[in-house]
Short mmCIF file of C-alpha atoms and ligand atoms in Angstrom, two decimals:
data_model
loop_
_atom_site.label_atom_id
_atom_site.label_comp_id
_atom_site.label_asym_id
_atom_site.label_seq_id
_atom_site.Cartn_x
_atom_site.Cartn_y
_atom_site.Cartn_z
CA UNK G 1 12.50 19.49 -27.95
CA UNK G 2 14.99 20.94 -25.48
CA UNK G 3 14.98 18.99 -22.24
CA UNK G 4 16.60 20.40 -19.13
CA UNK G 5 19.48 18.16 -18.11
CA UNK G 6 19.07 16.30 -14.84
CA UNK G 7 22.02 15.06 -12.76
CA UNK G 8 21.35 12.94 -9.67
CA UNK G 9 23.92 11.61 -7.20
CA UNK G 10 23.18 8.17 -5.74
CA UNK G 11 25.03 7.92 -2.44
CA UNK G 12 24.06 4.24 -2.06
CA UNK G 13 24.89 2.92 1.45
CA UNK G 14 27.34 5.70 2.25
CA UNK G 15 27.38 8.68 4.60
CA UNK G 16 26.07 9.19 8.13
CA UNK G 17 23.89 12.19 8.96
CA UNK G 18 26.88 14.35 9.90
CA UNK G 19 28.84 13.26 6.82
CA UNK G 20 25.80 13.90 4.65
CA UNK G 21 25.39 17.40 6.00
CA UNK G 22 29.07 18.06 5.38
CA UNK G 23 28.83 16.81 1.80
CA UNK G 24 25.79 19.00 1.09
CA UNK G 25 27.56 22.03 2.56
CA UNK G 26 30.62 21.38 0.40
CA UNK G 27 28.58 20.76 -2.74
CA UNK G 28 26.02 23.56 -2.58
CA UNK G 29 28.33 26.51 -3.28
CA UNK G 30 30.09 24.61 -6.06
CA UNK G 31 26.86 24.12 -8.02
CA UNK G 32 25.13 27.36 -7.02
CA UNK G 33 25.55 28.85 -10.51
CA UNK G 34 24.35 25.76 -12.35
CA UNK G 35 21.14 25.22 -10.42
CA UNK G 36 18.81 27.16 -12.69
CA UNK G 37 20.09 25.52 -15.87
CA UNK G 38 20.57 21.93 -14.69
CA UNK G 39 18.25 20.03 -12.38
CA UNK G 40 20.35 18.60 -9.56
CA UNK G 41 19.40 15.99 -6.96
CA UNK G 42 21.11 13.84 -4.36
CA UNK G 43 19.90 10.48 -3.05
CA UNK G 44 21.28 9.86 0.45
CA UNK G 45 20.40 6.70 2.42
CA UNK G 46 17.06 6.88 4.29
CA UNK G 47 18.75 7.68 7.61
CA UNK G 48 20.45 10.78 6.21
CA UNK G 49 17.45 12.17 4.31
CA UNK G 50 16.33 14.51 7.04
CA UNK G 51 19.83 15.81 7.77
CA UNK G 52 20.38 16.39 4.06
CA UNK G 53 16.99 18.12 3.78
CA UNK G 54 17.95 20.46 6.59
CA UNK G 55 21.29 21.27 5.00
CA UNK G 56 19.55 21.84 1.65
CA UNK G 57 17.09 24.21 3.29
CA UNK G 58 19.88 26.69 3.98
CA UNK G 59 20.04 29.51 1.41
CA UNK G 60 22.99 28.02 -0.47
CA UNK G 61 21.51 24.54 -0.75
CA UNK G 62 18.18 25.55 -2.20
CA UNK G 63 18.74 24.43 -5.77
CA UNK G 64 19.58 20.81 -5.00
CA UNK G 65 16.62 18.46 -4.70
CA UNK G 66 16.29 15.43 -2.51
CA UNK G 67 15.81 11.89 -3.83
CA UNK G 68 15.40 8.50 -2.16
CA UNK G 69 17.02 5.32 -3.41
CA UNK G 70 14.03 2.96 -3.20
CA UNK G 71 10.55 2.59 -1.73
CA UNK G 72 7.70 0.16 -1.21
CA UNK G 73 4.53 0.48 -3.30
CA UNK G 74 2.03 0.36 -0.44
CA UNK G 75 1.13 3.59 1.36
CA UNK G 76 1.52 1.95 4.80
CA UNK G 77 1.19 -1.40 6.52
CA UNK G 78 2.96 -4.41 7.96
CA UNK G 79 6.05 -4.33 5.72
CA UNK G 80 8.96 -4.39 8.15
CA UNK G 81 11.97 -2.49 6.93
CA UNK G 82 10.15 -0.70 4.13
CA UNK G 83 9.43 2.98 3.49
CA UNK G 84 6.38 4.24 1.55
CA UNK G 85 6.23 6.93 -1.16
CA UNK G 86 4.11 9.13 1.15
CA UNK G 87 6.79 8.87 3.86
CA UNK G 88 9.41 9.92 1.32
CA UNK G 89 7.31 12.90 0.26
CA UNK G 90 6.96 13.78 3.95
CA UNK G 91 10.76 13.61 4.32
CA UNK G 92 11.13 16.14 1.51
CA UNK G 93 11.92 13.82 -1.39
CA UNK G 94 11.09 15.14 -4.84
CA UNK G 95 12.40 12.02 -6.61
CA UNK G 96 12.94 8.34 -5.89
CA UNK G 97 15.15 5.87 -7.74
CA UNK G 98 13.50 2.53 -8.52
CA UNK G 99 14.76 -0.61 -10.21
CA UNK G 100 18.44 0.12 -9.61
CA UNK G 101 20.45 -2.84 -10.86
CA UNK G 102 21.80 -3.46 -7.35
CA UNK G 103 18.20 -3.88 -6.16
CA UNK G 104 17.45 -6.15 -9.13
CA UNK G 105 20.67 -8.16 -8.61
CA UNK G 106 20.87 -8.48 -4.83
CA UNK G 107 17.31 -7.95 -3.59
CA UNK G 108 15.11 -9.66 -6.15
CA UNK G 109 13.59 -6.49 -7.66
CA UNK G 110 11.36 -7.45 -10.61
CA UNK G 111 9.88 -5.47 -13.52
CA UNK G 112 6.49 -5.90 -11.84
CA UNK G 113 7.82 -4.44 -8.57
CA UNK G 114 9.34 -1.51 -10.46
CA UNK G 115 6.00 -0.88 -12.17
CA UNK G 116 4.12 -0.88 -8.86
CA UNK G 117 6.68 1.39 -7.22
CA UNK G 118 6.66 3.89 -10.10
CA UNK G 119 2.85 4.07 -10.07
CA UNK G 120 2.73 4.45 -6.27
CA UNK G 121 5.35 7.19 -6.32
CA UNK G 122 3.44 9.17 -8.94
CA UNK G 123 0.30 8.83 -6.85
CA UNK G 124 2.17 10.24 -3.84
CA UNK G 125 3.62 13.11 -5.88
CA UNK G 126 7.19 11.79 -5.92
CA UNK G 127 8.92 11.59 -9.32
CA UNK G 128 10.35 8.18 -10.18
CA UNK G 129 13.81 7.68 -11.67
CA UNK G 130 13.44 4.25 -13.26
CA UNK G 131 16.72 2.39 -13.86
CA UNK G 132 17.18 -0.07 -16.68
CA UNK G 133 20.24 -1.75 -18.14
CA UNK G 134 21.75 -4.95 -19.38
CA UNK G 135 24.42 -7.21 -17.86
CA UNK G 136 27.70 -7.88 -19.67
CA UNK G 137 26.49 -11.36 -20.58
CA UNK G 138 23.32 -9.91 -22.11
CA UNK G 139 25.31 -7.32 -24.08
CA UNK G 140 27.72 -9.94 -25.37
CA UNK G 141 24.78 -12.09 -26.44
CA UNK G 142 23.43 -9.14 -28.47
CA UNK G 143 20.38 -8.83 -26.21
CA UNK G 144 20.87 -5.26 -24.92
CA UNK G 145 17.90 -3.68 -26.67
CA UNK G 146 15.60 -6.63 -25.88
CA UNK G 147 16.45 -6.48 -22.18
CA UNK G 148 16.15 -2.72 -21.90
CA UNK G 149 12.86 -2.72 -23.88
CA UNK G 150 11.42 -5.38 -21.59
CA UNK G 151 12.38 -3.34 -18.53
CA UNK G 152 10.96 -0.09 -19.94
CA UNK G 153 7.71 -1.75 -21.05
CA UNK G 154 7.42 -3.40 -17.64
CA UNK G 155 7.83 -0.13 -15.77
CA UNK G 156 5.41 1.82 -17.94
CA UNK G 157 2.61 -0.71 -18.17
CA UNK G 158 -0.72 0.89 -17.30
CA UNK G 159 0.65 4.43 -16.99
CA UNK G 160 -1.16 7.26 -18.81
CA UNK G 161 0.97 9.29 -21.22
CA UNK G 162 0.73 12.30 -18.89
CA UNK G 163 2.34 10.20 -16.13
CA UNK G 164 5.00 8.83 -18.46
CA UNK G 165 6.03 12.42 -19.17
CA UNK G 166 6.86 12.84 -15.47
CA UNK G 167 9.29 9.93 -15.40
CA UNK G 168 13.03 10.01 -15.63
CA UNK G 169 14.64 6.86 -17.00
CA UNK G 170 18.23 6.00 -16.20
CA UNK G 171 20.05 3.75 -18.64
CA UNK G 172 22.72 2.06 -16.56
CA UNK G 173 24.56 -0.82 -18.20
CA UNK G 174 25.25 -3.15 -15.27
CA UNK G 175 28.79 -3.81 -16.49
CA UNK G 176 29.57 -0.10 -16.17
CA UNK G 177 28.32 0.45 -12.62
CA UNK G 178 31.12 0.91 -10.12
CA UNK G 179 33.58 -0.81 -12.45
CA UNK G 180 35.34 2.19 -13.97
CA UNK G 181 34.15 0.99 -17.41
CA UNK G 182 31.93 3.52 -19.13
CA UNK G 183 29.80 2.93 -22.20
CA UNK G 184 31.19 4.79 -25.19
CA UNK G 185 29.17 7.80 -26.27
CA UNK G 186 28.00 5.79 -29.30
CA UNK G 187 26.89 2.84 -27.14
CA UNK G 188 25.02 5.16 -24.79
CA UNK G 189 23.35 7.16 -27.58
CA UNK G 190 22.29 3.97 -29.39
CA UNK G 191 20.42 2.67 -26.36
CA UNK G 192 19.02 6.07 -25.37
CA UNK G 193 17.65 6.59 -28.90
CA UNK G 194 16.09 3.12 -28.83
CA UNK G 195 14.45 3.92 -25.49
CA UNK G 196 13.11 7.22 -26.88
CA UNK G 197 11.67 5.37 -29.90
CA UNK G 198 9.97 2.86 -27.63
CA UNK G 199 8.61 5.66 -25.44
CA UNK G 200 7.09 7.24 -28.54
CA UNK G 201 5.36 3.95 -29.41
CA UNK G 202 4.04 3.61 -25.87
CA UNK G 203 3.20 7.19 -24.95
CA UNK G 204 3.33 9.35 -28.10
CA UNK G 205 4.69 12.87 -27.71
CA UNK G 206 5.32 12.35 -23.98
CA UNK G 207 8.53 10.69 -25.23
CA UNK G 208 9.97 14.14 -25.91
CA UNK G 209 9.58 15.19 -22.30
CA UNK G 210 11.08 12.14 -20.58
CA UNK G 211 14.64 12.68 -19.44
CA UNK G 212 16.90 9.68 -20.02
CA UNK G 213 19.96 9.79 -17.79
CA UNK G 214 23.08 7.73 -18.40
CA UNK G 215 24.66 5.98 -15.42
CA UNK G 216 27.74 3.83 -15.05
CA UNK G 217 31.11 5.18 -13.94
CA UNK G 218 30.29 8.75 -14.91
CA UNK G 219 33.27 10.91 -13.94
CA UNK G 220 34.31 14.54 -14.45
CA UNK G 221 36.34 13.56 -17.52
CA UNK G 222 33.62 11.69 -19.42
CA UNK G 223 30.42 13.44 -18.26
CA UNK G 224 30.33 16.33 -20.74
CA UNK G 225 30.88 14.12 -23.78
CA UNK G 226 28.18 11.66 -22.69
CA UNK G 227 25.66 14.39 -21.94
CA UNK G 228 26.36 16.07 -25.29
CA UNK G 229 24.62 13.15 -27.04
CA UNK G 230 21.18 14.14 -28.32
CA UNK G 231 19.26 11.60 -26.23
CA UNK G 232 21.42 11.70 -23.08
CA UNK G 233 19.60 14.11 -20.80
CA UNK G 234 21.75 13.91 -17.70
CA UNK G 235 23.46 11.42 -15.46
CA UNK G 236 22.84 9.15 -12.50
CA UNK G 237 26.12 9.19 -10.64
CA UNK G 238 27.23 6.74 -7.96
CA UNK G 239 30.83 6.84 -6.69
CA UNK G 240 31.69 10.28 -8.03
CA UNK G 241 28.69 11.84 -6.25
CA UNK G 242 30.41 11.25 -2.90
CA UNK G 243 33.05 13.84 -3.74
CA UNK G 244 31.73 17.39 -3.93
CA UNK G 245 34.41 18.51 -6.38
CA UNK G 246 33.83 15.59 -8.77
CA UNK G 247 30.04 15.80 -8.62
CA UNK G 248 30.09 19.54 -9.24
CA UNK G 249 32.34 19.02 -12.28
CA UNK G 250 29.85 16.47 -13.61
CA UNK G 251 26.99 18.92 -13.09
CA UNK G 252 29.00 21.52 -15.01
CA UNK G 253 29.50 18.98 -17.78
CA UNK G 254 25.76 19.19 -18.37
CA UNK G 255 26.11 22.88 -19.26
CA UNK G 256 28.49 22.36 -22.15
C1 PEP W 301 24.83 4.07 -9.81
O1 PEP W 301 24.89 3.65 -8.68
O2 PEP W 301 23.72 4.34 -10.27
C2 PEP W 301 26.08 4.25 -10.57
C3 PEP W 301 25.97 4.61 -11.82
O3 PEP W 301 27.26 4.03 -9.92
P1 PEP W 301 28.74 4.47 -10.43
O4 PEP W 301 28.64 5.88 -10.93
O5 PEP W 301 29.60 4.35 -9.22
O6 PEP W 301 29.11 3.51 -11.52
#
């Protein structure tokens, strides 16, 4: 089944409102031609969401969607510092990243938290991008597929197949994030195919509709080759998404 490629830029904790607007204005014309063939999103920090949404609302920005980088699972309440899925929908977010390895590593994100966030996002009409991936130690111990399977099973637990079909998964080997080391195309395809097989066990034919992005030092010079793999349906891009020229080249890599 042909899946439309999906490229999302994760700005992490970078860019003020003015800088965000500027980045959107620089990016929009560069990807204007690709927007009907590739799904494109950007995930600015919470504080720049509204400014980015405004810049995207201009005629040239229309084909880039807005994503958030995290959320809480409750709709509202006494959770200081947190933002709910409904608030993200209200801010114009179409997608939200959950389970990013930096959240797992530095902020105690668990598989159970990822599951609750994914379910809450779907309920609020925001599409989750669920990140999974092994550390270098886990890869060297031959545990990559075990770790990734545990994370995928954890995130999907209790979801109906129709909801699973709405998810995007991002396979992001932790050792490749922000390090300049990229998984080889064979390493990426091996894990993506294993994830697809597991999705089929868990959710039947919905597996064919789930996009599985690769993330981890994706750059203009490696993006096309990675996304040419049969089970690599796009990219989650960190550092290179902060440069309009680089990000637009990556988006174009999805067209080849
Ligand atoms: C990410 O943050 O999801 C990521 C893949 O970062 P980078 O592209 O910088 O490795």
